[in-house]
Each structure stands twice: as structure tokens, then as C-alpha cells.
Coordinates of C-alpha atoms and ligand atoms in Angstrom, one line a residue:
X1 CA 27.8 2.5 -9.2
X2 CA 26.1 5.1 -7.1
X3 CA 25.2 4.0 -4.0
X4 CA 22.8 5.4 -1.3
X5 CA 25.6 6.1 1.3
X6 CA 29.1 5.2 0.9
X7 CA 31.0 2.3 3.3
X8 CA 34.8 2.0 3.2
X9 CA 35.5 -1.9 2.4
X10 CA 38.7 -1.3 1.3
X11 CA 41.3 -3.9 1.5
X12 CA 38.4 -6.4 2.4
X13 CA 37.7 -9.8 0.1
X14 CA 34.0 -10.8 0.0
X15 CA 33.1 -14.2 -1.6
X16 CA 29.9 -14.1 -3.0
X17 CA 27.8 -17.1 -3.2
X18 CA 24.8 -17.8 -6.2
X19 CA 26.6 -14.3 -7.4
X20 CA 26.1 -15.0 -10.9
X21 CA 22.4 -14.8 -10.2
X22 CA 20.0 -11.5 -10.0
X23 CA 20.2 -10.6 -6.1
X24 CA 23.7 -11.5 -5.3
X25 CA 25.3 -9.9 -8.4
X26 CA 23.7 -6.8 -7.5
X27 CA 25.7 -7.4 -4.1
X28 CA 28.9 -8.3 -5.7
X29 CA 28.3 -5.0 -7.3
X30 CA 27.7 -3.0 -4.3
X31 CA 30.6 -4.5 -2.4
X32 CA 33.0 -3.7 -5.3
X33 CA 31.6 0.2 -5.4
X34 CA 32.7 -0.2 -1.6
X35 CA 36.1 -0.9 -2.6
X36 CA 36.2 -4.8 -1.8
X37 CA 37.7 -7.4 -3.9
X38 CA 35.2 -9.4 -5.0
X39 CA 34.7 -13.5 -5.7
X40 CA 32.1 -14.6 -7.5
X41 CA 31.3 -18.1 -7.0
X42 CA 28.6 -20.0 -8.9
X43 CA 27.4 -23.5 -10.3
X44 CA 27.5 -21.6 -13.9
X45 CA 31.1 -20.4 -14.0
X46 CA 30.2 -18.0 -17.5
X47 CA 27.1 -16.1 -15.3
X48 CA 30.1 -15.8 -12.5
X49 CA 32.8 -14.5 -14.8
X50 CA 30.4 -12.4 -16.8
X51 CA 29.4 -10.2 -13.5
X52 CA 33.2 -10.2 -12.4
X53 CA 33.7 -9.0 -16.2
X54 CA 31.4 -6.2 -15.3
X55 CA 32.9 -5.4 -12.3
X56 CA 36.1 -5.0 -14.0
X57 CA 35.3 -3.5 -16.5
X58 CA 33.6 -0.4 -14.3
X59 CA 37.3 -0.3 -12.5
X60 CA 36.8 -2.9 -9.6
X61 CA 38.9 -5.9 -8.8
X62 CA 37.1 -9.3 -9.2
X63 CA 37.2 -12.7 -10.1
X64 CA 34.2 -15.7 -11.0
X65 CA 34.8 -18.8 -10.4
X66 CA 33.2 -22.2 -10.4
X67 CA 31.5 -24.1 -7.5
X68 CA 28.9 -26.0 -5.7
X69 CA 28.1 -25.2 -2.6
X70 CA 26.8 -28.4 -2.1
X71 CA 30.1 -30.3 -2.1
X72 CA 32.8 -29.6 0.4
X73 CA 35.7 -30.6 -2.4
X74 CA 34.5 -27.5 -4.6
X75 CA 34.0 -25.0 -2.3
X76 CA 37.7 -26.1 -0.5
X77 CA 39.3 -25.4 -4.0
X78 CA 37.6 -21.8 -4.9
X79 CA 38.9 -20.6 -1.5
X80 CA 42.5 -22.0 -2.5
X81 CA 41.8 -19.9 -5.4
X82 CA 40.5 -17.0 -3.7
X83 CA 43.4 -17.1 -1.1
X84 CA 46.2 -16.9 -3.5
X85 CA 44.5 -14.8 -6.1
X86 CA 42.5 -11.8 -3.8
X87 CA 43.7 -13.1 -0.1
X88 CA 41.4 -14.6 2.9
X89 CA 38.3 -13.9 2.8
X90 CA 37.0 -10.8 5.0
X91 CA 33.0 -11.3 4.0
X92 CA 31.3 -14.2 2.7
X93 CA 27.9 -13.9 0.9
X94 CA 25.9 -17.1 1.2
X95 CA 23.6 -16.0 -1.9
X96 CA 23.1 -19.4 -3.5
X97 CA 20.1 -21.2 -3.0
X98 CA 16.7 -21.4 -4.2
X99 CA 13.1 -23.3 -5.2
X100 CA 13.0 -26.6 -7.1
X101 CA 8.9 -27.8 -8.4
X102 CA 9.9 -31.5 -6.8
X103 CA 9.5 -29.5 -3.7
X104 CA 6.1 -27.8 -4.2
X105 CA 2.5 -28.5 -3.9
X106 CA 0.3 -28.3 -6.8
X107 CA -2.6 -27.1 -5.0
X108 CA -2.5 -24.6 -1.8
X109 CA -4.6 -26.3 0.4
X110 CA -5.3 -30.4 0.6
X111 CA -8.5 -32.0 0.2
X112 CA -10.0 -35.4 0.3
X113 CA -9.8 -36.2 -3.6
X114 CA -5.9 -35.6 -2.9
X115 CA -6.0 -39.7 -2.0
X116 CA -7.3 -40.6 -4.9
X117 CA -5.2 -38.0 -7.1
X118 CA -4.9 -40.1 -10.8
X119 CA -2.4 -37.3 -12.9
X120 CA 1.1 -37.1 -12.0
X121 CA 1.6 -33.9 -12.5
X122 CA -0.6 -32.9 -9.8
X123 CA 1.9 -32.7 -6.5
X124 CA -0.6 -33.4 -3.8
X125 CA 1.5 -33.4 0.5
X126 CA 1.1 -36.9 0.3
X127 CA 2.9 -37.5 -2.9
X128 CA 5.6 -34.9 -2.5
X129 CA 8.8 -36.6 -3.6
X130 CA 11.4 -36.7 -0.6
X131 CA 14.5 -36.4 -2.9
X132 CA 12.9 -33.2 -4.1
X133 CA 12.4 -32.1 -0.4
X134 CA 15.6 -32.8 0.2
X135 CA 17.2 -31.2 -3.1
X136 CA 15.8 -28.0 -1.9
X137 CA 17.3 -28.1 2.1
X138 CA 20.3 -29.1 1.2
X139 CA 20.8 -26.2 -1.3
X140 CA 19.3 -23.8 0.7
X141 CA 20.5 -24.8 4.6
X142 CA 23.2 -27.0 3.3
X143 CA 24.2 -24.5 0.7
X144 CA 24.9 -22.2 3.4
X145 CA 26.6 -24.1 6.1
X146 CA 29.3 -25.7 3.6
X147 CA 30.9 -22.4 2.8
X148 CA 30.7 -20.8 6.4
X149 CA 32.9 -24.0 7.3
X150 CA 35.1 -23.7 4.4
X151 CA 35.8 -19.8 4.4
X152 CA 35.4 -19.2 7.9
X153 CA 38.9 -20.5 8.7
X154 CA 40.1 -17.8 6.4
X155 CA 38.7 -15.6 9.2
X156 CA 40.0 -16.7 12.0
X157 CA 42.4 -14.2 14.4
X158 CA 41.5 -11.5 12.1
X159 CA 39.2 -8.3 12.9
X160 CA 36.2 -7.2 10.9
X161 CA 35.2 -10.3 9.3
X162 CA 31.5 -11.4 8.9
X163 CA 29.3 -14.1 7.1
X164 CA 26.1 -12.9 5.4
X165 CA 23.4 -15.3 4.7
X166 CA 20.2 -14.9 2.8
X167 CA 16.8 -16.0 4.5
X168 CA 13.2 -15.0 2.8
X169 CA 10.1 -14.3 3.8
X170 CA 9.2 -18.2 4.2
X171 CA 11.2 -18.2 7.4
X172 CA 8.9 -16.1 9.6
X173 CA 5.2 -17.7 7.5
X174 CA 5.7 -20.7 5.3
X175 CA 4.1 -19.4 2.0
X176 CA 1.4 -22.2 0.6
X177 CA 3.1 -24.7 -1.9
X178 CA 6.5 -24.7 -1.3
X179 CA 7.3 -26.5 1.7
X180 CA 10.6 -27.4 1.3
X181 CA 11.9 -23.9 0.4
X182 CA 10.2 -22.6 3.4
X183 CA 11.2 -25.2 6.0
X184 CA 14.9 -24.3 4.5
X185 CA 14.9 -20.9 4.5
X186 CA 13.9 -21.1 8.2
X187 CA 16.5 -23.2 8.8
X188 CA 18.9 -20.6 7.6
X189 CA 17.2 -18.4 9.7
X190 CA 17.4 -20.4 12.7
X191 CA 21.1 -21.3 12.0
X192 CA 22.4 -17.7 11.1
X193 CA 21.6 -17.1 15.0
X194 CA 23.1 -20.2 16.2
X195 CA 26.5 -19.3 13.8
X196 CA 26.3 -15.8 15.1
X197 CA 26.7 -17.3 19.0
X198 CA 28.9 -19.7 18.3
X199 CA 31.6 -17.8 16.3
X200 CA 31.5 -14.7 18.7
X201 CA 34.5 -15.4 20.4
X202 CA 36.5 -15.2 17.4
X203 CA 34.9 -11.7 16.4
X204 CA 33.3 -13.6 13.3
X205 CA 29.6 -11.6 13.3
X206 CA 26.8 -13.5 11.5
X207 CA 23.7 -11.5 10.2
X208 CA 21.3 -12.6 7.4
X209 CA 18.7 -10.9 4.7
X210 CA 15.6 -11.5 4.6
X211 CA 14.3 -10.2 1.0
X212 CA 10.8 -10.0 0.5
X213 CA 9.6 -10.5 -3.3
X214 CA 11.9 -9.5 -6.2
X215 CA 11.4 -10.5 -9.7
X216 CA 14.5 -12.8 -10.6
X217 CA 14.9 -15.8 -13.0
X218 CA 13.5 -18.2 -10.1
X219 CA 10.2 -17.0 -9.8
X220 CA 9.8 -14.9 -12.9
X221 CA 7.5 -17.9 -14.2
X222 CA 5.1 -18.0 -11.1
X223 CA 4.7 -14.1 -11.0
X224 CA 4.0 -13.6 -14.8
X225 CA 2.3 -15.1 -17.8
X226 CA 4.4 -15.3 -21.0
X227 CA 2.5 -12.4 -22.1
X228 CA 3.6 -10.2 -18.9
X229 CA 0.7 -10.1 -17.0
X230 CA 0.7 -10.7 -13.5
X231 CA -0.1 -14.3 -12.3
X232 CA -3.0 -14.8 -9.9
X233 CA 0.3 -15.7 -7.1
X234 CA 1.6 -12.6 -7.6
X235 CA -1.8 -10.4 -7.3
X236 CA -1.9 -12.0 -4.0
X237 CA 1.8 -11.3 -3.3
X238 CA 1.0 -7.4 -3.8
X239 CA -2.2 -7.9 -2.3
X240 CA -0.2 -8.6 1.1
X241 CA 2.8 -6.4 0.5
X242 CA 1.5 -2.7 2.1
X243 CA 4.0 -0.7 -0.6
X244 CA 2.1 -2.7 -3.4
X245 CA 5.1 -3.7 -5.8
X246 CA 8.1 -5.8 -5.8
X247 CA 11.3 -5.0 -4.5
X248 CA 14.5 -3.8 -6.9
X249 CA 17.5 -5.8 -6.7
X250 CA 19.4 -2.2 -5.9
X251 CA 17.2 -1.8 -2.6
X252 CA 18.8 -5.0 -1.0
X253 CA 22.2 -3.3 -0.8
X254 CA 22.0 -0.5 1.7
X255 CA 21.4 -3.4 4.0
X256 CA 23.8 -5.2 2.6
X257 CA 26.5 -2.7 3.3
X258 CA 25.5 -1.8 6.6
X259 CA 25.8 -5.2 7.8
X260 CA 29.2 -5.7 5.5
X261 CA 30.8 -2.6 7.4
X262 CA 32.2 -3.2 10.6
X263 CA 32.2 0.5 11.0
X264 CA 28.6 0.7 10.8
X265 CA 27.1 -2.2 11.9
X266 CA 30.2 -4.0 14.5
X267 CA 27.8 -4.9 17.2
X268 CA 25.3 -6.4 15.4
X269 CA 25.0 -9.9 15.7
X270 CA 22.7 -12.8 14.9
X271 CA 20.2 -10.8 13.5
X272 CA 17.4 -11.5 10.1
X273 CA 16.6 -8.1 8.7
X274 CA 13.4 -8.4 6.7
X275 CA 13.5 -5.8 3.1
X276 CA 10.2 -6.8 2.3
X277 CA 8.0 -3.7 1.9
X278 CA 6.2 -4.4 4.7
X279 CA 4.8 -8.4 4.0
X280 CA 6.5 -9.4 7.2
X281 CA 4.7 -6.7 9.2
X282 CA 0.6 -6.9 7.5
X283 CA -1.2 -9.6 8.9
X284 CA -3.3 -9.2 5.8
X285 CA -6.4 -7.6 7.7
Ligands
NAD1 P1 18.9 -16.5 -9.0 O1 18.4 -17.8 -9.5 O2 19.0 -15.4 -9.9 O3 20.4 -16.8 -8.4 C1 20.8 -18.0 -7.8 C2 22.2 -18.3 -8.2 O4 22.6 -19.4 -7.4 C3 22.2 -18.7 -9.7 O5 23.2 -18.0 -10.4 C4 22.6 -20.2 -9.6 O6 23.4 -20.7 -10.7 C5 23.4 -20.3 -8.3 N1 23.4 -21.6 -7.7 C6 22.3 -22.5 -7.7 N2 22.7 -23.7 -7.1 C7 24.0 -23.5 -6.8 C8 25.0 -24.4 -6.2 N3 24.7 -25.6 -5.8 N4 26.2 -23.9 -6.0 C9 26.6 -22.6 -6.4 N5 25.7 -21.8 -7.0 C10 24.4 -22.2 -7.2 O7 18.1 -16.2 -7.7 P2 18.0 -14.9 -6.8 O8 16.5 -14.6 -6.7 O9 18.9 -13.9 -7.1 O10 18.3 -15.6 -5.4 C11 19.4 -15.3 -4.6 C12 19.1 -15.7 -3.2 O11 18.0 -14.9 -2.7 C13 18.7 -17.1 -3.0 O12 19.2 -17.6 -1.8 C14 17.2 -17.0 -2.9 O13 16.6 -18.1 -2.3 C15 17.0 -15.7 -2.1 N6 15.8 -15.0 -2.2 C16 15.2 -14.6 -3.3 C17 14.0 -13.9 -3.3 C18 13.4 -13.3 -4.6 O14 12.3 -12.7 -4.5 N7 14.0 -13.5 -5.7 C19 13.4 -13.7 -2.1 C20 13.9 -14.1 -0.9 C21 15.1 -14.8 -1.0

């Protein structure tokens, strides 16, 4: 895989979370060009195995395995797994996460007919289901916290470890209709800097992503019709993103490896680096 610019992660393990999905596999790939052994974990253990299959196959060293980063007991047995197979982990990816419709409005904006709302399909605020709400923390901030825990003790007394998390755009402006997902995502925000203090003394860094809009299997449905053609959601997406097109999983990675290496990136801490072609910056005037 040809990268950008090269970074020497040899010898280093990286777990990556949600990597059987679009963005993180891409990572797992990068990471692997860089020389590091790589776990893949995932709820679907064949989309984790098929990108460590891949990575294989172009000469790297990786394994997929099966978990949910929602529950401690899973999690604690892929880092058994990934201790005896690849070693302690050097970099953890917390990839997994995501949007569910239980957590999402129908509409953008309320109004007074919301009250008296008869089809329950329409999500109005004051019918959003609090299971789906919570659904979509937990996986999110939840999602993220559970393996820091887990694979952070695999860092302890040793040098050039970090935790990578994965915020989004939502963090710094909630977008309209999904409240949960952006309420989550700026809690992973919030807690990547909070991580980033706390495990300091132990020379753990903590640094998070904040991708703006790339097509992937979560949102390929709200940005295009069946027939391919641009939703009216995603007009307004490029409408508000100054380079006027979505992001390509490849151009998350040079961040990626920058904040992977210790070499290149060893003093930074606690920080949310937006790859957003500019949304974060245009105040849409
Ligand atoms: P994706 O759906 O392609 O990948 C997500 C992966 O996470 C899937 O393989 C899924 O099986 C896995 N997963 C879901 N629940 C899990 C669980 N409980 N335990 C373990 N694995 C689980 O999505 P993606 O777009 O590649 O998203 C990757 C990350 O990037 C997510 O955190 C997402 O919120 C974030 N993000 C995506 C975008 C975007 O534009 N696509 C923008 C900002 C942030």
C-alpha cells in the first residue's frame, strides 16, 4: 500500500476497533504498510477476518477476531487472544461506533403539529425512544471507553504506546436529526481529552479523529437514492463543505500515522484533529 509518507511502526501491535468496517479497515491497512501487527476486532468476525485476510495476503501480519465493544467479557478475551498471538497492544484504534434511526429525528426542526403527530414512523424530540438514545451512547462513548480499560493495561510501563479514538463532526455542531450520535460523539471528544490527562503519567498519549463526511455503509442510504443520485442531506453536506466532495477513506491515514508514531507526533496529547475539508472551519456564510 503506498502511503503519503512512510512511519516506522515496526514491532508495534495496534488493535483496531469497528476494523471490519470502511474507515477503520483502511487504518488497519495503513498501520500494517507501517510495519505493525495488526488486530482486527469486530461484532462481524468474517468482515474482521476478511481485511486481516487482505492484509496477509499483501505480506503483513494480522489477525480478525470477534468482539463487542459493548461488553467487558468480550473485549477481555480478544486481548487474551491478542496477547498470546501478536503481544501487548502498542496502539489501540477505537473505530467502532456509529448511527442507529431509533436515535434520529424525522424532521430537522420541531413544530407544533409534532404533539399531535398520528404515524409512527414519524420520530418527532418528543417521541424519540430512550433505548434508542441510549443504544447509540453506549456504542459510541461506551464503545470507546470499554477497550481503553481493557487494552490499556497492556500499556502500562511501556514507551510509545497510544489510544486513538474516532470523534466526527457532530462533536464541535450537533448536525439536525441525530441527536444521540452527536451528543456521543462529543462525548468521545470530551473524554479523549480527559483520557489524555489522566493517563499522562504513564506515557499513554490519547488523540482522536475527527472525520468529516465519507461515504461508508452507515450513511450510504442518507447521502444517495438507490439510483445514485445525491440526496437533498447530502447537497447540503457539500453545500457546507468548502472542497465540495466527500472525503476518501485513504485521506484519514496520514493522520492516522502521524498520531500512531511516537516519532512524529510524541508530544501530542489530548488533541481532536478535524479531516473534514473544511465543514468544521465555514460558518456556512
Ligand atoms: P462502518 O459501519 O463501515 O464500520 C463500523 C464497524 O463497526 C462495522 O464493521 C461494525 O460491524 C462495527 N461495529 C458496530 N458495532 C460494534 C460493536 N458493538 N462491537 C464491535 N464492532 C462493532 O462505519 P465507518 O463509517 O467506517 O465508521 C467508523 C468510525 O468512524 C465510526 O466510529 C463512525 O462513527 C466514525 N465516523 C464516520 C464518518 C463517516 O463519514 N463515515 C464520519 C465521522 C465519524
Amino acid at each position: 500500500m503506498q502511503q503519503a509518507f512512510s512511519v516506522d511502526l515496526g514491532g508495534k501491535v495496534a488493535v483496531v476497533t469497528g476494523g471490519g468496517g470502511v474507515l477503520c479497515a483502511e487504518m488497519a491497512r495503513a498501520l500494517a504498510s507501517s510495519g505493525a501487527r495488526i488486530a482486527i476486532l469486530d461484532l462481524k468476525l468474517e468482515a474482521a477476518e476478511a481485511v486481516a485476510a487482505e492484509i496477509r495476503a499483501a505480506g503483513g501480519d494480522a489477525i480478525g477476531l470477534a468482539a463487542n465493544v459493548l461488553e467487558r467479557a468480550s473485549i477481555e478475551l480478544a486481548a487474551a487472544e491478542v496477547l498470546s498471538r501478536l503481544g501487548p497492544c502498542d496502539l489501540l484504534i477505537n473505530g467502532a461506533g456509529g448511527n442507529h434511526p431509533k436515535g434520529t429525528t424525522t424532521r430537522e426542526t420541531a413544530s407544533v403539529a409534532d404533539l399531535t403527530e398520528t404515524d409512527p414512523a414519524v420520530v418527532t424530540f418528543f417521541t424519540l425512544d430512550p433505548e434508542g438514545m441510549r443504544f447509540v451512547f453506549d456504542l459510541n462513548f461506551l464503545g470507546t471507553l470499554l477497550p481503553s480499560q481493557v487494552f490499556a493495561k497492556q500499556m502500562l510501563g511501556r514507551d510509545g504506546c497510544s489510544i486513538l479514538n474516532i470523534s466526527s463532526m457532530n462533536a464541535f455542531r450537533p448536525l439536525t436529526k441525530i441527536p444521540a450520535y452527536s451528543a456521543a460523539k462529543a462525548a468521545v471528544s470530551n473524554f479523549t481529552q480527559w483520557l489524555a490527562v489522566h493517563l499522562a503519567p504513564l506515557n499513554i498519549r490519547v488523540n482522536a479523529i475527527a472525520p468529516g463526511f465519507f461515504v461508508t455503509n452507515q450513511n450510504r442510504a442518507l447521502l444517495f437514492s438507490p439510483a445514485g443520485e445525491p440526496t437533498a442531506r447530502a447537497g447540503k453536506i457539500l453545500g457546507n463543505t468548502p472542497m465540495k466532495r466527500f472525503g476518501e477513506a485513504n485521506e484519514l491515514t496520514g493522520t492516522l500515522l502521524w498520531l500512531a508514531s511516537n516519532a512524529a507526533s510524541g508530544f501530542v496529547n489530548g488533541v481532536v484533529v478535524p479531516v473534514d475539508g473544511g465543514f468544521s472551519a465555514y460558518s456556512g456564510v
